Short mmCIF file of C-alpha atoms and ligand atoms in Angstrom, two decimals:
data_model
loop_
_atom_site.label_atom_id
_atom_site.label_comp_id
_atom_site.label_asym_id
_atom_site.label_seq_id
_atom_site.Cartn_x
_atom_site.Cartn_y
_atom_site.Cartn_z
CA MET J 1325 -12.19 13.58 -77.03
CA HIS J 1326 -11.99 17.14 -75.70
CA TYR J 1327 -12.36 19.08 -72.48
CA GLN J 1328 -14.59 22.06 -72.16
CA VAL J 1329 -13.46 24.07 -69.09
CA GLU J 1330 -15.46 27.03 -67.71
CA PRO J 1331 -13.49 29.79 -66.01
CA GLY J 1332 -13.41 30.21 -62.28
CA GLY J 1333 -13.58 27.77 -59.33
CA ARG J 1334 -10.96 27.01 -56.67
CA LEU J 1335 -9.20 23.82 -55.75
CA THR J 1336 -9.86 22.31 -52.30
CA GLY J 1337 -9.69 19.00 -50.60
CA GLN J 1338 -7.34 16.04 -50.45
CA ILE J 1339 -6.07 14.32 -53.66
CA GLN J 1340 -4.45 11.04 -54.14
CA VAL J 1341 -2.82 11.25 -57.64
CA PRO J 1342 -2.10 8.02 -59.52
CA GLY J 1343 1.15 5.99 -59.16
CA ASP J 1344 4.51 7.28 -60.59
CA LYS J 1345 4.83 6.43 -64.24
CA SER J 1346 8.63 6.11 -64.18
CA ILE J 1347 8.60 3.84 -61.14
CA SER J 1348 5.65 1.75 -62.47
CA HIS J 1349 7.54 1.04 -65.70
CA ARG J 1350 10.63 -0.03 -63.78
CA ALA J 1351 8.63 -2.21 -61.37
CA ILE J 1352 7.41 -4.27 -64.38
CA MET J 1353 10.78 -4.50 -65.92
CA PHE J 1354 12.73 -5.54 -62.90
CA GLY J 1355 9.99 -7.77 -61.61
CA SER J 1356 9.98 -9.56 -64.79
CA LEU J 1357 13.81 -10.18 -64.76
CA ALA J 1358 13.85 -11.13 -61.04
CA GLN J 1359 13.87 -14.59 -59.58
CA GLY J 1360 10.58 -15.03 -57.58
CA VAL J 1361 7.29 -13.17 -57.30
CA THR J 1362 7.23 -9.40 -57.08
CA ARG J 1363 4.10 -7.56 -55.63
CA VAL J 1364 3.38 -4.13 -56.73
CA GLN J 1365 1.05 -1.70 -55.02
CA GLY J 1366 0.02 1.70 -56.34
CA PHE J 1367 0.81 0.73 -59.92
CA LEU J 1368 -0.17 3.42 -62.48
CA GLU J 1369 -2.92 1.93 -64.47
CA GLY J 1370 -2.27 4.36 -67.26
CA GLU J 1371 -1.63 3.43 -70.96
CA ASP J 1372 2.16 4.02 -70.90
CA ALA J 1373 2.84 1.61 -67.96
CA LEU J 1374 0.32 -0.84 -69.45
CA SER J 1375 2.32 -0.78 -72.74
CA THR J 1376 5.35 -1.92 -70.72
CA MET J 1377 3.34 -4.58 -68.99
CA ASN J 1378 2.00 -5.88 -72.34
CA ALA J 1379 5.40 -6.00 -73.88
CA PHE J 1380 6.66 -8.33 -70.94
CA ARG J 1381 3.58 -10.44 -71.32
CA ALA J 1382 4.35 -10.82 -74.93
CA MET J 1383 7.81 -12.00 -73.92
CA GLY J 1384 6.33 -14.75 -71.77
CA VAL J 1385 6.18 -13.12 -68.25
CA ARG J 1386 3.13 -14.05 -66.34
CA ILE J 1387 1.67 -10.83 -64.78
CA GLU J 1388 -1.59 -10.67 -62.74
CA GLY J 1389 -3.51 -7.43 -62.59
CA PRO J 1390 -3.57 -4.60 -62.55
CA LYS J 1391 -6.38 -4.55 -59.98
CA SER J 1392 -6.87 -1.39 -57.92
CA GLY J 1393 -3.18 -0.69 -58.34
CA GLN J 1394 -2.00 -4.15 -57.43
CA VAL J 1395 0.17 -6.26 -59.79
CA VAL J 1396 1.80 -9.62 -59.20
CA ILE J 1397 4.71 -10.39 -61.46
CA HIS J 1398 6.04 -13.92 -61.81
CA GLY J 1399 9.62 -13.22 -62.57
CA VAL J 1400 11.46 -15.32 -65.21
CA GLY J 1401 15.04 -14.45 -64.18
CA MET J 1402 17.67 -12.58 -66.23
CA ARG J 1403 17.71 -15.06 -69.06
CA GLY J 1404 14.03 -16.15 -68.98
CA LEU J 1405 12.43 -13.73 -71.55
CA LYS J 1406 11.09 -15.47 -74.72
CA ALA J 1407 11.00 -14.04 -78.18
CA PRO J 1408 7.88 -12.11 -78.88
CA SER J 1409 5.79 -13.32 -81.83
CA ALA J 1410 5.07 -9.83 -83.24
CA PRO J 1411 6.59 -6.36 -82.96
CA LEU J 1412 6.23 -4.78 -79.58
CA ASP J 1413 3.85 -1.91 -79.67
CA LEU J 1414 4.69 0.64 -77.05
CA GLY J 1415 1.93 3.15 -77.83
CA ASN J 1416 2.86 6.72 -76.72
CA SER J 1417 5.61 5.61 -74.29
CA GLY J 1418 9.17 6.92 -75.02
CA THR J 1419 10.30 5.38 -71.61
CA SER J 1420 9.08 1.83 -72.61
CA MET J 1421 10.85 2.08 -75.99
CA ARG J 1422 14.28 3.46 -74.82
CA LEU J 1423 14.63 1.22 -71.71
CA LEU J 1424 13.59 -1.89 -73.69
CA ALA J 1425 16.13 -0.90 -76.32
CA GLY J 1426 18.80 -1.43 -73.70
CA LEU J 1427 17.37 -4.60 -72.26
CA LEU J 1428 16.60 -6.28 -75.57
CA SER J 1429 20.04 -5.56 -77.06
CA ALA J 1430 21.31 -8.21 -74.65
CA GLN J 1431 18.78 -11.04 -75.33
CA THR J 1432 19.30 -14.03 -77.57
CA PHE J 1433 16.34 -13.19 -79.75
CA PRO J 1434 15.51 -10.45 -82.20
CA ALA J 1435 12.86 -7.84 -81.41
CA SER J 1436 11.18 -4.96 -83.15
CA LEU J 1437 9.81 -1.91 -81.28
CA VAL J 1438 7.05 0.29 -82.59
CA GLY J 1439 4.66 2.92 -81.31
CA ASP J 1440 1.97 5.55 -82.12
CA GLY J 1441 2.41 8.50 -84.42
CA SER J 1442 4.16 10.58 -81.76
CA LEU J 1443 6.52 7.84 -80.62
CA MET J 1444 7.47 7.10 -84.17
CA ARG J 1445 8.97 10.54 -84.50
CA ARG J 1446 11.01 10.59 -81.44
CA PRO J 1447 14.72 10.43 -81.46
CA MET J 1448 16.25 6.97 -80.87
CA LEU J 1449 19.92 7.54 -81.80
CA ARG J 1450 20.56 8.80 -78.33
CA VAL J 1451 20.10 5.10 -77.20
CA ALA J 1452 21.02 3.23 -80.39
CA GLU J 1453 24.48 4.86 -80.68
CA PRO J 1454 25.83 4.21 -77.10
CA LEU J 1455 24.25 0.73 -77.15
CA GLY J 1456 26.04 0.10 -80.44
CA LEU J 1457 29.36 1.03 -78.69
CA MET J 1458 28.51 -1.82 -76.24
CA GLY J 1459 28.29 -4.20 -79.21
CA ALA J 1460 24.46 -4.01 -79.75
CA ARG J 1461 22.93 -4.27 -83.21
CA ILE J 1462 20.06 -1.84 -83.44
CA HIS J 1463 18.61 -0.60 -86.79
CA THR J 1464 16.55 2.56 -86.72
CA ALA J 1465 14.50 4.12 -89.55
CA GLU J 1466 15.65 7.37 -91.25
CA LYS J 1467 16.65 10.29 -88.91
CA GLY J 1468 17.00 7.75 -86.07
CA TYR J 1469 13.32 7.27 -85.64
CA PRO J 1470 11.64 3.96 -84.73
CA PRO J 1471 10.81 1.20 -85.54
CA LEU J 1472 13.94 -0.15 -83.63
CA ASP J 1473 14.89 -3.54 -84.99
CA ILE J 1474 17.19 -5.27 -82.53
CA SER J 1475 19.32 -8.37 -83.54
CA PRO J 1476 20.87 -10.60 -81.07
CA VAL J 1477 24.63 -10.48 -80.51
CA SER J 1478 26.76 -13.04 -78.73
CA ARG J 1479 27.80 -10.61 -75.79
CA LEU J 1480 27.67 -7.02 -74.93
CA HIS J 1481 30.76 -5.40 -73.35
CA GLY J 1482 30.72 -2.68 -70.73
CA ILE J 1483 31.77 0.91 -71.75
CA GLU J 1484 32.43 4.18 -70.06
CA TYR J 1485 29.98 6.74 -71.54
CA GLU J 1486 29.53 10.47 -70.90
CA LEU J 1487 25.81 11.32 -71.65
CA PRO J 1488 25.60 14.29 -74.14
CA VAL J 1489 22.09 15.11 -72.88
CA ALA J 1490 20.68 14.84 -69.35
CA SER J 1491 18.38 11.87 -69.88
CA ALA J 1492 17.29 9.31 -67.39
CA GLN J 1493 15.88 7.20 -70.21
CA VAL J 1494 19.33 6.96 -71.91
CA LYS J 1495 21.11 6.42 -68.63
CA SER J 1496 18.58 3.65 -67.70
CA ALA J 1497 18.89 1.99 -71.25
CA LEU J 1498 22.68 1.71 -70.77
CA LEU J 1499 22.44 0.38 -67.19
CA LEU J 1500 19.91 -2.28 -68.23
CA ALA J 1501 22.23 -3.37 -71.04
CA GLY J 1502 25.08 -3.29 -68.50
CA LEU J 1503 23.44 -5.81 -66.35
CA TYR J 1504 24.24 -8.29 -69.17
CA ALA J 1505 27.46 -6.95 -70.40
CA GLN J 1506 31.03 -8.16 -69.83
CA GLY J 1507 32.82 -6.02 -67.28
CA GLN J 1508 31.55 -2.75 -65.95
CA THR J 1509 29.26 -0.09 -67.58
CA VAL J 1510 29.91 3.40 -66.33
CA VAL J 1511 27.59 6.21 -67.20
CA THR J 1512 28.42 9.88 -66.34
CA GLU J 1513 25.59 12.40 -66.50
CA PRO J 1514 26.00 16.10 -67.36
CA ALA J 1515 23.42 16.91 -64.61
CA MET J 1516 21.37 14.87 -62.10
CA THR J 1517 18.36 13.15 -63.62
CA ARG J 1518 15.68 10.86 -62.02
CA ASP J 1519 17.47 7.93 -60.42
CA HIS J 1520 14.70 5.51 -60.05
CA THR J 1521 16.53 2.93 -61.98
CA GLU J 1522 19.52 2.97 -59.62
CA ARG J 1523 17.32 2.97 -56.57
CA MET J 1524 15.04 0.08 -57.77
CA LEU J 1525 18.00 -2.04 -58.91
CA GLN J 1526 19.28 -1.73 -55.35
CA ALA J 1527 15.83 -2.68 -53.97
CA PHE J 1528 16.05 -5.82 -56.08
CA GLY J 1529 19.37 -6.65 -54.54
CA TYR J 1530 21.62 -5.54 -57.50
CA ALA J 1531 24.78 -3.57 -56.67
CA VAL J 1532 24.98 -0.06 -58.19
CA GLU J 1533 27.85 2.21 -57.33
CA VAL J 1534 26.92 5.91 -57.43
CA ALA J 1535 29.47 8.64 -57.06
CA GLY J 1536 28.02 11.97 -57.75
CA LEU J 1537 27.05 11.96 -61.39
CA ARG J 1538 28.94 8.73 -62.19
CA ILE J 1539 26.98 5.52 -62.10
CA CYS J 1540 28.47 2.00 -62.45
CA VAL J 1541 27.08 -1.51 -62.69
CA ARG J 1542 28.73 -4.80 -63.36
CA GLY J 1543 27.22 -7.37 -65.63
CA GLY J 1544 26.38 -11.01 -64.70
CA GLY J 1545 24.36 -10.39 -61.43
CA ALA J 1546 20.81 -11.41 -60.61
CA LEU J 1547 17.68 -9.64 -59.35
CA GLN J 1548 15.76 -10.96 -56.29
CA SER J 1549 12.01 -10.28 -56.25
CA CYS J 1550 10.70 -7.75 -53.82
CA GLN J 1551 7.62 -5.81 -52.73
CA ILE J 1552 7.20 -2.30 -54.31
CA ASP J 1553 4.92 0.50 -53.19
CA VAL J 1554 4.64 3.02 -55.91
CA PRO J 1555 4.29 6.57 -54.64
CA GLY J 1556 1.96 9.12 -56.23
CA ASP J 1557 3.44 10.76 -59.38
CA ILE J 1558 4.78 14.31 -58.71
CA SER J 1559 4.46 15.02 -62.35
CA SER J 1560 0.65 14.48 -62.12
CA ALA J 1561 0.48 16.32 -58.78
CA ALA J 1562 2.21 19.24 -60.50
CA PHE J 1563 -0.99 20.31 -62.38
CA PHE J 1564 -2.93 20.55 -59.08
CA MET J 1565 -0.02 22.38 -57.53
CA VAL J 1566 -0.17 25.02 -60.16
CA GLY J 1567 -4.03 25.16 -60.14
CA ALA J 1568 -4.27 25.56 -56.42
CA THR J 1569 -1.55 28.25 -56.51
CA ILE J 1570 -3.28 30.39 -59.13
CA ALA J 1571 -6.93 29.97 -58.24
CA LYS J 1572 -7.98 32.24 -55.39
CA ASP J 1573 -9.03 30.71 -51.99
CA SER J 1574 -7.60 27.25 -52.87
CA ASP J 1575 -6.17 24.87 -50.44
CA ILE J 1576 -5.33 21.35 -51.34
CA THR J 1577 -3.37 18.51 -49.90
CA LEU J 1578 -1.72 15.93 -52.38
CA THR J 1579 -1.16 12.78 -50.36
CA GLY J 1580 1.66 10.16 -50.79
CA VAL J 1581 3.56 11.95 -53.52
CA GLY J 1582 7.03 10.80 -54.39
CA ILE J 1583 9.56 13.59 -53.63
CA ASN J 1584 12.72 12.01 -54.93
CA PRO J 1585 15.22 14.94 -55.09
CA SER J 1586 15.73 14.30 -58.73
CA ARG J 1587 12.02 15.22 -59.35
CA THR J 1588 11.22 18.09 -57.08
CA GLY J 1589 12.25 20.95 -59.40
CA ILE J 1590 8.53 21.73 -59.62
CA ILE J 1591 8.42 22.65 -55.94
CA ASP J 1592 11.60 24.72 -56.05
CA ILE J 1593 10.51 26.63 -59.10
CA LEU J 1594 7.04 27.44 -57.82
CA ARG J 1595 8.41 28.51 -54.56
CA LEU J 1596 10.92 30.86 -56.19
CA MET J 1597 7.92 32.34 -57.97
CA GLY J 1598 6.26 32.85 -54.68
CA ALA J 1599 4.02 29.83 -54.15
CA ASP J 1600 2.84 28.60 -50.71
CA ILE J 1601 3.87 24.91 -50.67
CA VAL J 1602 4.30 22.90 -47.59
CA VAL J 1603 5.88 19.39 -47.76
CA GLN J 1604 4.87 17.39 -44.66
CA ASN J 1605 4.55 13.94 -43.24
CA HIS J 1606 7.87 12.71 -44.68
CA ARG J 1607 8.23 8.97 -45.07
CA HIS J 1608 9.86 6.28 -47.29
CA SER J 1609 8.72 3.44 -49.44
CA THR J 1610 10.87 1.01 -51.37
CA GLY J 1611 13.80 3.23 -51.36
CA GLU J 1612 11.99 6.39 -52.43
CA PRO J 1613 11.07 9.42 -50.37
CA VAL J 1614 7.31 10.17 -50.11
CA ALA J 1615 5.34 13.09 -48.49
CA ASP J 1616 2.05 15.00 -48.46
CA ILE J 1617 2.15 18.30 -50.28
CA ARG J 1618 -0.14 21.22 -49.17
CA VAL J 1619 -0.62 24.04 -51.61
CA ARG J 1620 -2.52 27.24 -50.89
CA SER J 1621 -3.19 30.21 -53.29
CA SER J 1622 -0.66 32.86 -53.64
CA ARG J 1623 0.55 35.66 -55.83
CA LEU J 1624 3.29 34.66 -58.25
CA HIS J 1625 5.95 36.66 -59.77
CA GLY J 1626 8.09 35.94 -62.84
CA ILE J 1627 11.65 34.54 -62.49
CA ARG J 1628 14.46 33.42 -64.64
CA ILE J 1629 14.28 29.66 -64.03
CA PRO J 1630 17.77 28.42 -62.69
CA LEU J 1631 19.48 26.09 -65.17
CA HIS J 1632 20.24 23.46 -62.53
CA LEU J 1633 16.49 22.97 -61.88
CA VAL J 1634 15.64 22.27 -65.59
CA PRO J 1635 16.31 18.46 -65.53
CA LEU J 1636 14.65 18.16 -62.14
CA ALA J 1637 11.32 19.61 -63.59
CA ILE J 1638 11.66 18.37 -67.11
CA ASP J 1639 8.07 17.03 -67.41
CA GLU J 1640 6.46 19.87 -65.44
CA PHE J 1641 7.23 22.81 -67.77
CA PRO J 1642 3.69 22.69 -69.39
CA ALA J 1643 2.33 23.30 -65.87
CA ILE J 1644 5.15 25.81 -64.97
CA PHE J 1645 4.29 27.87 -68.26
CA VAL J 1646 0.66 28.22 -67.00
CA ALA J 1647 2.08 29.34 -63.60
CA ALA J 1648 4.24 31.97 -65.57
CA ALA J 1649 1.14 33.16 -67.49
CA ASN J 1650 -0.45 33.94 -64.04
CA ALA J 1651 2.65 35.59 -62.57
CA SER J 1652 3.38 39.23 -62.48
CA GLY J 1653 6.27 40.17 -64.88
CA GLN J 1654 8.31 37.91 -67.15
CA THR J 1655 9.37 34.34 -66.80
CA GLU J 1656 12.42 33.12 -68.66
CA LEU J 1657 13.50 29.56 -69.46
CA TYR J 1658 16.81 28.61 -71.04
CA GLY J 1659 18.57 25.25 -71.38
CA ALA J 1660 15.41 23.23 -72.03
CA ALA J 1661 15.95 22.15 -75.68
CA GLU J 1662 14.80 18.67 -74.56
CA LEU J 1663 11.27 19.96 -74.33
CA ARG J 1664 11.20 19.99 -78.13
CA VAL J 1665 11.45 16.18 -78.34
CA LYS J 1666 8.90 15.14 -75.75
CA GLU J 1667 5.37 13.66 -76.61
CA SER J 1668 5.05 16.92 -78.60
CA ASP J 1669 7.39 19.80 -79.15
CA ARG J 1670 6.34 21.22 -75.89
CA ILE J 1671 7.90 24.68 -76.39
CA GLN J 1672 5.97 25.31 -79.63
CA THR J 1673 2.70 23.59 -78.51
CA MET J 1674 2.64 25.65 -75.28
CA ALA J 1675 3.62 28.85 -77.08
CA ASP J 1676 0.78 28.37 -79.52
CA GLY J 1677 -1.73 27.63 -76.90
CA LEU J 1678 -0.68 30.60 -74.78
CA SER J 1679 -0.92 32.91 -77.81
CA VAL J 1680 -4.56 31.75 -78.44
CA LEU J 1681 -5.29 32.82 -74.88
CA GLY J 1682 -3.60 36.19 -75.48
CA VAL J 1683 -0.61 35.59 -73.38
CA ILE J 1684 2.51 37.31 -74.81
CA ASN J 1685 5.28 34.84 -75.24
CA GLN J 1686 8.48 34.34 -77.17
CA PRO J 1687 9.57 30.85 -77.81
CA ARG J 1688 13.25 30.16 -78.55
CA SER J 1689 15.24 27.03 -79.46
CA ASP J 1690 15.90 26.06 -75.83
CA GLY J 1691 13.12 27.77 -73.87
CA ILE J 1692 10.63 30.66 -73.70
CA LEU J 1693 9.85 34.01 -72.36
CA ILE J 1694 6.37 34.43 -71.03
CA GLU J 1695 4.75 37.72 -69.90
CA GLY J 1696 2.19 37.18 -67.08
CA GLY J 1697 -1.09 38.91 -66.92
CA THR J 1698 -4.76 38.37 -67.57
CA TYR J 1699 -6.02 36.18 -70.43
CA HIS J 1700 -9.11 34.80 -72.10
CA GLY J 1701 -10.20 31.46 -73.30
CA GLY J 1702 -10.13 29.90 -76.71
CA SER J 1703 -9.58 26.59 -78.48
CA ILE J 1704 -6.27 24.82 -77.69
CA LEU J 1705 -4.51 22.21 -79.87
CA THR J 1706 -2.67 19.69 -77.55
CA ARG J 1707 -1.07 17.85 -80.39
CA GLY J 1708 -2.16 14.65 -78.48
CA ASP J 1709 0.19 15.52 -75.59
CA HIS J 1710 -1.28 14.58 -72.20
CA ARG J 1711 0.53 17.13 -70.19
CA ILE J 1712 -0.38 20.03 -72.55
CA ALA J 1713 -4.14 19.00 -72.06
CA MET J 1714 -3.73 19.03 -68.33
CA ALA J 1715 -1.79 22.17 -68.00
CA PHE J 1716 -4.38 24.20 -70.05
CA SER J 1717 -7.20 22.70 -67.94
CA MET J 1718 -5.62 24.50 -64.99
CA ALA J 1719 -5.16 27.70 -67.00
CA ALA J 1720 -9.04 27.84 -67.23
CA LEU J 1721 -9.14 28.55 -63.49
CA THR J 1722 -8.10 32.15 -64.14
CA ALA J 1723 -9.26 32.66 -67.74
CA THR J 1724 -11.99 35.29 -68.40
CA THR J 1725 -13.71 33.01 -70.96
CA PRO J 1726 -14.02 29.26 -71.45
CA LEU J 1727 -11.25 27.06 -72.96
CA THR J 1728 -11.85 24.14 -75.32
CA ILE J 1729 -9.06 21.70 -75.12
CA LEU J 1730 -8.88 19.44 -78.15
CA ASP J 1731 -7.49 15.90 -78.49
CA CYS J 1732 -7.30 14.86 -74.88
CA ALA J 1733 -7.54 11.11 -75.05
CA ASN J 1734 -3.79 10.72 -74.19
CA VAL J 1735 -4.31 12.07 -70.75
CA ALA J 1736 -4.95 8.38 -69.97
CA THR J 1737 -1.26 7.67 -70.65
CA SER J 1738 -0.22 9.05 -67.41
CA PHE J 1739 -3.42 10.20 -65.37
CA PRO J 1740 -6.39 7.92 -65.79
CA GLY J 1741 -9.31 9.69 -64.09
CA PHE J 1742 -7.85 13.08 -64.46
CA SER J 1743 -11.19 14.77 -65.49
CA GLU J 1744 -13.09 13.23 -62.58
CA GLN J 1745 -10.38 14.19 -60.07
CA ALA J 1746 -10.19 17.77 -61.50
CA ARG J 1747 -13.99 18.08 -61.19
CA LEU J 1748 -14.04 16.73 -57.63
CA SER J 1749 -11.31 19.23 -56.72
CA GLY J 1750 -13.13 22.15 -58.15
CA LEU J 1751 -12.37 22.57 -61.76
CA ARG J 1752 -15.34 23.21 -64.06
CA LEU J 1753 -14.45 20.74 -66.52
CA ARG J 1754 -16.68 18.70 -68.88
CA VAL J 1755 -15.55 15.91 -71.16
CA GLY J 1756 -16.95 15.93 -74.77
CA ASP J 1757 -16.61 13.58 -77.71
CA SER J 1758 -16.69 16.04 -80.53
CA VAL J 1759 -16.62 19.85 -80.83
C1 S3P F 139 11.66 9.42 -67.87
C2 S3P F 139 12.73 10.21 -68.23
C3 S3P F 139 12.40 11.54 -68.78
C4 S3P F 139 10.95 11.98 -68.72
C5 S3P F 139 9.95 10.83 -68.97
C6 S3P F 139 10.19 9.72 -68.03
C7 S3P F 139 12.02 8.09 -67.19
O1 S3P F 139 12.78 11.52 -70.13
O2 S3P F 139 10.71 13.07 -69.57
O3 S3P F 139 8.68 11.37 -68.84
O4 S3P F 139 11.15 7.48 -66.69
O5 S3P F 139 13.20 7.74 -67.25
P1 S3P F 139 14.27 11.80 -70.77
O6 S3P F 139 15.25 10.76 -70.20
O7 S3P F 139 14.10 11.89 -72.20
O8 S3P F 139 14.58 13.25 -70.10
#
């Protein structure tokens, strides 16, 4: 499936983006492990979150829905999961695989985790090694790639672990294993990463001690079911924030977006570049801050992206690179080597696509330099990466000729209905089956 996007147009109106992907995964996981029935609203009906849901169904959890974002999970308790009869296929979802690696390390049955072509080439030693220190038995393929074959052990034990990379997935995998481990599991992060696991554990009544970048859980507790309202995903909102900023005469409001401070790097970075973003109507839902975000067109200028904002915007760089291509002067990014091991190598995939459009750029191991200016259209390879497809869709707003964006089916992993929403908001986007 590909997108054909004509240049021009402006973004207007109100948009409710789909539910947060990270929070949707965790709602299924903790709801399944809880005692009692957990009701979820605003669940992301995207393929990644559905992969997590299917994995828990395969382990014997009864889950109703999703129906218009509503899901009902009949929790089985901490020890109630059953052995799956086949390998768990987690599709494109790194979050499902890494968090499940932690959880399944502590079960009394073996499990095998597999995924699509992209997931089967993503690094898993970052979870397998520290889980091994806790006593887990996880076998990876060569180079630390999936499949992950997890064998049961009699008991995990807590560890103190300093994360070598800022990764919420690794942190969460260790905390999940820590729920079952003897003693306490202490994880120290090199920089703040998304803390949805910590917040949601607390919403389910599980004690988590957080002191700065140090997080501690004790094994042996239980989760109590609760009601979860999933906010809109700021990572999905990011594309429209960039689109409305770069397209003249735009004015959009993104309603009910999660603005957890570990996720708002996109707002800070765009504002540093000169964007006009107003965050209003602040509220809370299930321990997460939520607000409406109004974005109007403005002129951007290049910046050197502050290092501390990198982990807080880690999924938003494809969109930020499009903003940089529209800014006057140069934008420089360092300290973002993690982008090379996302759903695609996002530094290279974006650099290649920007070059097709005639945007001067210089990729490097941990970042990129982008020279803003005018650019034309062309044919973009997304490498099956949802966020690359959505970022270049927005780039078309200011291109001088049309863009053809190839291999867009995976947009459904995080943003089902993106093409309809984009068209409704003003993008001249058409979906095609073949080119
Ligand atoms: C996620 C953590 C991040 C992010 C991913 C979702 C999560 O990955 O890129 O989309 O839900 O914990 P890393 O932990 O690899 O940075």
